[in-house]
Amino acid sequence: MHPDLEDALWLGRGVLALTEHPTLRHRVRRAVTAGDLRRALPGVYVDAAASDPVTMARALMVADPTAVLVGHSAAAVHGWPRIAPPPMCAAASRLASRPGYALERRTIPERLVVEWGGIRVTAKALTALDLIDSLGGNAIDDALRLGVRLSALKRALDLTPQRPGNDERRRLLRDSRSNPWSEAERAAHRALRAARIRGWRANHAVVLGTSTAYLDVAFCAVKLAVEIDGREFHESWACRVRDAARDRRLAASGWLVIRFSAKEVLDDPDAFVREVADVLDARLAACA
């Protein structure tokens, strides 16, 4: 590749825009023919071997400075779990979709846009709302685990009214008012509220010596902990050993721990509530 092209790519952090280097137009054409460069977007070129998401996102920002990464692409920038980034998903007013880019016409409020190294992406709250279409309530659970406040999710929904799917987003946010960290926890909270069982807190912190245990559902008045075990975090032998040790430390502090699998809660929430109510009644009687 000609040194002038290499310099231009270096200055553009892997991206060459013809509007910034008009004198290189003929060299760019020859480099494309030779297979050294490829056109990523109109008037924007990258090294033919470049395929990393960061370079492709920078190319998009050069082609349309108002573009904003959305959905899975924004989630990948934010370090979201369970996300496969390609193709590049973005809201862009000046461009149409093309290979490698899934572009949509959409206005993103500037209050919901953040910048990472010159790349504009939706804020975590709006990213979570966008991911509900593919991940359901798990998108909200992930956001809460990443430190996003429920109030921020509600504000993002208010700032993006009249979007298709907002009724489902609003329903999931309403079900998330107790800050569940999984779909099974959300179902458990919904079932407890429907049965009018009160006096519980979600993800309650209990200090155990030098560590802190977070209880999925805690009836603090009678020290009853209800744990909901998902396969992802509790199925391995190492996790079971850790959970058993944690339960013993809680028992030493006066807590009774009962455990349900996520499948039990999701498949039969009514049975889950009945069992919790029975243990709660027995606990109340013992503490009377």
XYZ file of C-alpha atoms in Angstrom:
288
model
C 0.000 0.000 0.000
C 1.257 3.488 -0.831
C 2.776 5.353 2.168
C 0.338 8.245 1.702
C -2.573 5.858 2.169
C -0.934 4.276 5.206
C -0.471 7.732 6.731
C -4.092 8.649 6.058
C -5.321 5.441 7.670
C -3.097 6.053 10.695
C -4.381 9.612 11.079
C -7.967 8.384 10.802
C -7.428 5.541 13.305
C -8.021 2.941 10.612
C -10.473 4.961 8.520
C -9.827 6.983 5.366
C -12.432 9.539 4.275
C -12.087 10.957 0.767
C -13.579 14.266 1.905
C -10.516 14.718 4.134
C -8.017 13.445 1.537
C -9.373 14.421 -1.907
C -5.907 14.303 -3.487
C -5.706 10.573 -2.733
C -8.781 9.673 -4.767
C -6.845 7.942 -7.566
C -4.524 6.116 -5.172
C -7.575 4.888 -3.216
C -9.162 3.573 -6.419
C -6.008 1.654 -7.306
C -5.669 0.301 -3.752
C -9.261 -0.990 -3.876
C -8.565 -2.695 -7.207
C -5.402 -4.240 -5.764
C -7.304 -5.519 -2.729
C -5.462 -3.343 -0.190
C -8.453 -1.139 0.696
C -12.197 -1.705 0.702
C -15.094 0.675 0.769
C -16.954 0.431 4.080
C -19.444 3.200 3.315
C -19.793 5.833 0.566
C -16.574 7.841 0.499
C -15.162 5.958 3.506
C -12.494 3.260 3.233
C -10.721 0.864 5.583
C -7.915 -1.642 5.297
C -9.155 -4.638 3.327
C -8.346 -6.921 6.276
C -10.135 -4.737 8.859
C -13.318 -6.238 10.308
C -13.193 -5.314 13.997
C -16.332 -3.578 15.329
C -14.451 -0.495 16.536
C -13.031 0.313 13.093
C -16.377 -0.323 11.430
C -18.107 1.918 13.987
C -15.563 4.681 13.368
C -16.197 4.383 9.643
C -19.898 4.871 10.317
C -19.255 7.961 12.451
C -17.156 9.459 9.637
C -19.838 8.747 7.039
C -22.615 10.105 9.265
C -21.503 12.058 12.365
C -25.093 12.045 13.650
C -25.299 8.232 13.654
C -25.800 6.387 16.955
C -25.079 2.722 17.648
C -28.191 1.008 18.986
C -29.329 -2.407 20.176
C -26.754 -5.202 20.190
C -23.993 -2.950 18.852
C -24.476 -0.434 21.674
C -24.667 -3.296 24.153
C -21.335 -4.680 22.933
C -19.725 -1.278 23.564
C -21.195 -1.220 27.074
C -19.872 -4.715 27.831
C -23.283 -6.381 27.961
C -23.354 -10.151 28.601
C -24.708 -12.619 26.018
C -24.280 -10.211 23.114
C -23.060 -11.023 19.608
C -22.221 -7.620 18.063
C -22.341 -8.025 14.255
C -23.830 -6.675 12.095
C -23.387 -3.019 13.074
C -26.798 -1.767 14.275
C -27.291 1.995 14.233
C -29.715 4.836 13.779
C -28.450 6.888 10.838
C -30.220 9.720 9.053
C -27.938 9.950 6.009
C -27.322 6.331 5.058
C -29.165 3.172 4.040
C -28.403 -0.364 5.172
C -25.645 -2.229 3.351
C -23.565 -5.384 3.991
C -22.201 -5.227 7.530
C -24.517 -2.401 8.603
C -28.150 -2.659 9.719
C -29.207 0.997 9.673
C -32.577 2.445 10.627
C -34.243 5.842 10.433
C -34.798 6.829 14.014
C -34.366 9.914 16.167
C -32.429 9.320 19.396
C -32.777 12.083 22.025
C -29.343 13.563 22.699
C -29.951 13.045 26.421
C -29.851 9.320 25.713
C -26.616 9.380 23.691
C -23.146 8.868 25.168
C -19.758 8.893 23.461
C -16.993 6.294 23.739
C -13.778 7.259 21.977
C -15.605 9.261 19.349
C -18.273 6.589 18.828
C -21.832 7.638 19.653
C -23.953 4.960 21.336
C -27.269 4.846 23.140
C -27.019 5.169 26.926
C -27.304 1.920 28.883
C -30.915 2.624 29.836
C -32.105 3.005 26.237
C -29.883 0.104 25.156
C -31.690 -2.112 27.659
C -35.083 -1.033 26.354
C -33.971 -1.784 22.775
C -32.760 -5.250 23.782
C -36.141 -6.218 25.224
C -37.261 -7.107 21.682
C -34.711 -9.947 21.554
C -33.924 -10.712 25.226
C -37.233 -9.975 26.933
C -37.002 -9.203 30.622
C -33.407 -10.439 30.716
C -32.400 -7.116 29.155
C -33.707 -5.255 32.200
C -32.121 -7.757 34.574
C -28.747 -7.296 32.880
C -29.115 -3.519 33.051
C -29.847 -3.624 36.771
C -26.811 -5.836 37.335
C -24.737 -3.330 35.352
C -25.787 -0.593 37.755
C -28.548 1.077 35.724
C -31.274 2.476 37.975
C -34.887 1.606 37.341
C -35.664 5.341 37.335
C -33.225 5.764 34.404
C -35.016 3.015 32.467
C -38.368 4.696 33.076
C -36.962 8.063 32.019
C -35.602 6.553 28.790
C -39.031 5.101 28.059
C -40.669 8.491 28.658
C -38.174 10.171 26.309
C -38.937 7.711 23.483
C -42.752 7.657 23.326
C -44.956 6.059 20.673
C -42.407 3.398 19.734
C -43.758 0.000 18.707
C -43.331 -2.375 21.641
C -43.517 0.300 24.337
C -46.516 -1.374 25.986
C -44.423 -4.509 26.613
C -41.461 -2.430 27.776
C -43.719 -0.575 30.205
C -45.169 -3.845 31.521
C -41.720 -5.296 32.165
C -40.594 -2.131 33.929
C -43.687 -2.307 36.125
C -42.836 -5.933 36.980
C -39.278 -4.823 37.762
C -40.156 -2.290 40.463
C -38.606 -4.562 43.119
C -35.337 -4.710 41.138
C -35.238 -8.411 40.148
C -31.975 -9.755 38.786
C -33.475 -12.536 36.657
C -36.648 -13.474 34.811
C -37.448 -16.047 37.524
C -37.079 -13.401 40.236
C -39.439 -11.154 38.296
C -41.985 -13.987 38.142
C -41.539 -14.613 41.872
C -42.134 -10.959 42.721
C -45.207 -10.877 40.500
C -46.616 -14.004 42.171
C -45.959 -12.705 45.696
C -47.659 -9.392 44.928
C -50.635 -11.144 43.287
C -51.063 -13.261 46.438
C -50.842 -10.083 48.566
C -47.875 -11.446 50.508
C -46.074 -8.479 51.966
C -43.148 -7.719 54.212
C -40.416 -8.822 51.817
C -37.467 -7.128 50.158
C -35.655 -8.067 46.966
C -31.853 -8.477 46.827
C -31.522 -7.633 50.511
C -27.923 -7.287 51.712
C -26.862 -9.195 54.839
C -23.351 -8.672 56.215
C -21.697 -11.962 57.163
C -18.372 -11.167 58.750
C -16.136 -9.827 56.007
C -18.550 -10.673 53.175
C -22.046 -9.610 52.134
C -24.823 -11.946 51.028
C -27.579 -10.651 48.767
C -30.837 -12.507 49.372
C -33.188 -12.885 46.406
C -36.278 -12.399 48.590
C -35.961 -11.636 52.299
C -38.626 -11.511 54.971
C -36.482 -9.557 57.396
C -38.914 -9.560 60.312
C -38.686 -13.347 60.639
C -35.287 -13.827 58.965
C -36.631 -15.990 56.149
C -34.627 -16.004 52.900
C -36.088 -17.296 49.637
C -33.422 -18.089 47.042
C -34.231 -18.678 43.375
C -31.505 -20.661 41.637
C -31.014 -20.287 37.907
C -29.006 -22.861 35.958
C -26.508 -20.257 34.794
C -25.255 -19.409 38.289
C -26.099 -22.391 40.505
C -25.841 -25.628 38.512
C -22.131 -26.413 38.853
C -20.751 -28.353 41.801
C -18.545 -25.411 42.790
C -21.592 -23.134 42.922
C -23.525 -25.637 45.027
C -20.659 -25.874 47.494
C -20.475 -22.083 47.668
C -24.242 -21.790 48.169
C -24.204 -24.396 50.956
C -21.413 -22.567 52.777
C -23.296 -19.302 52.417
C -26.502 -20.877 53.767
C -24.621 -22.143 56.820
C -23.290 -18.660 57.547
C -26.790 -17.273 57.214
C -28.140 -19.975 59.532
C -25.531 -19.023 62.117
C -26.965 -15.496 61.942
C -30.490 -16.783 62.524
C -31.710 -16.938 58.912
C -33.724 -19.812 57.463
C -32.953 -20.288 53.764
C -35.310 -22.097 51.385
C -34.375 -22.625 47.751
C -36.389 -22.997 44.555
C -35.126 -23.630 41.055
C -35.944 -21.001 38.463
C -37.893 -23.655 36.557
C -40.154 -24.297 39.554
C -40.986 -20.612 39.867
C -41.557 -20.082 36.147
C -43.545 -23.295 35.573
C -45.843 -23.046 38.615
C -45.726 -19.669 40.387
C -48.876 -20.530 42.359
C -47.186 -23.577 43.917
C -44.160 -21.425 44.679
C -46.329 -18.911 46.520
C -48.139 -21.644 48.494
C -44.857 -23.126 49.691
C -43.464 -19.734 50.655
C -46.699 -18.879 52.494
C -46.594 -22.167 54.420
C -42.991 -21.650 55.540
C -43.709 -18.003 56.344
C -46.685 -18.987 58.523
C -44.559 -21.543 60.371
C -41.791 -19.001 60.820
C -44.227 -16.410 62.172
C -45.650 -18.956 64.615
C -42.167 -19.923 65.808
C -41.225 -16.273 66.350
C -44.458 -15.427 68.191
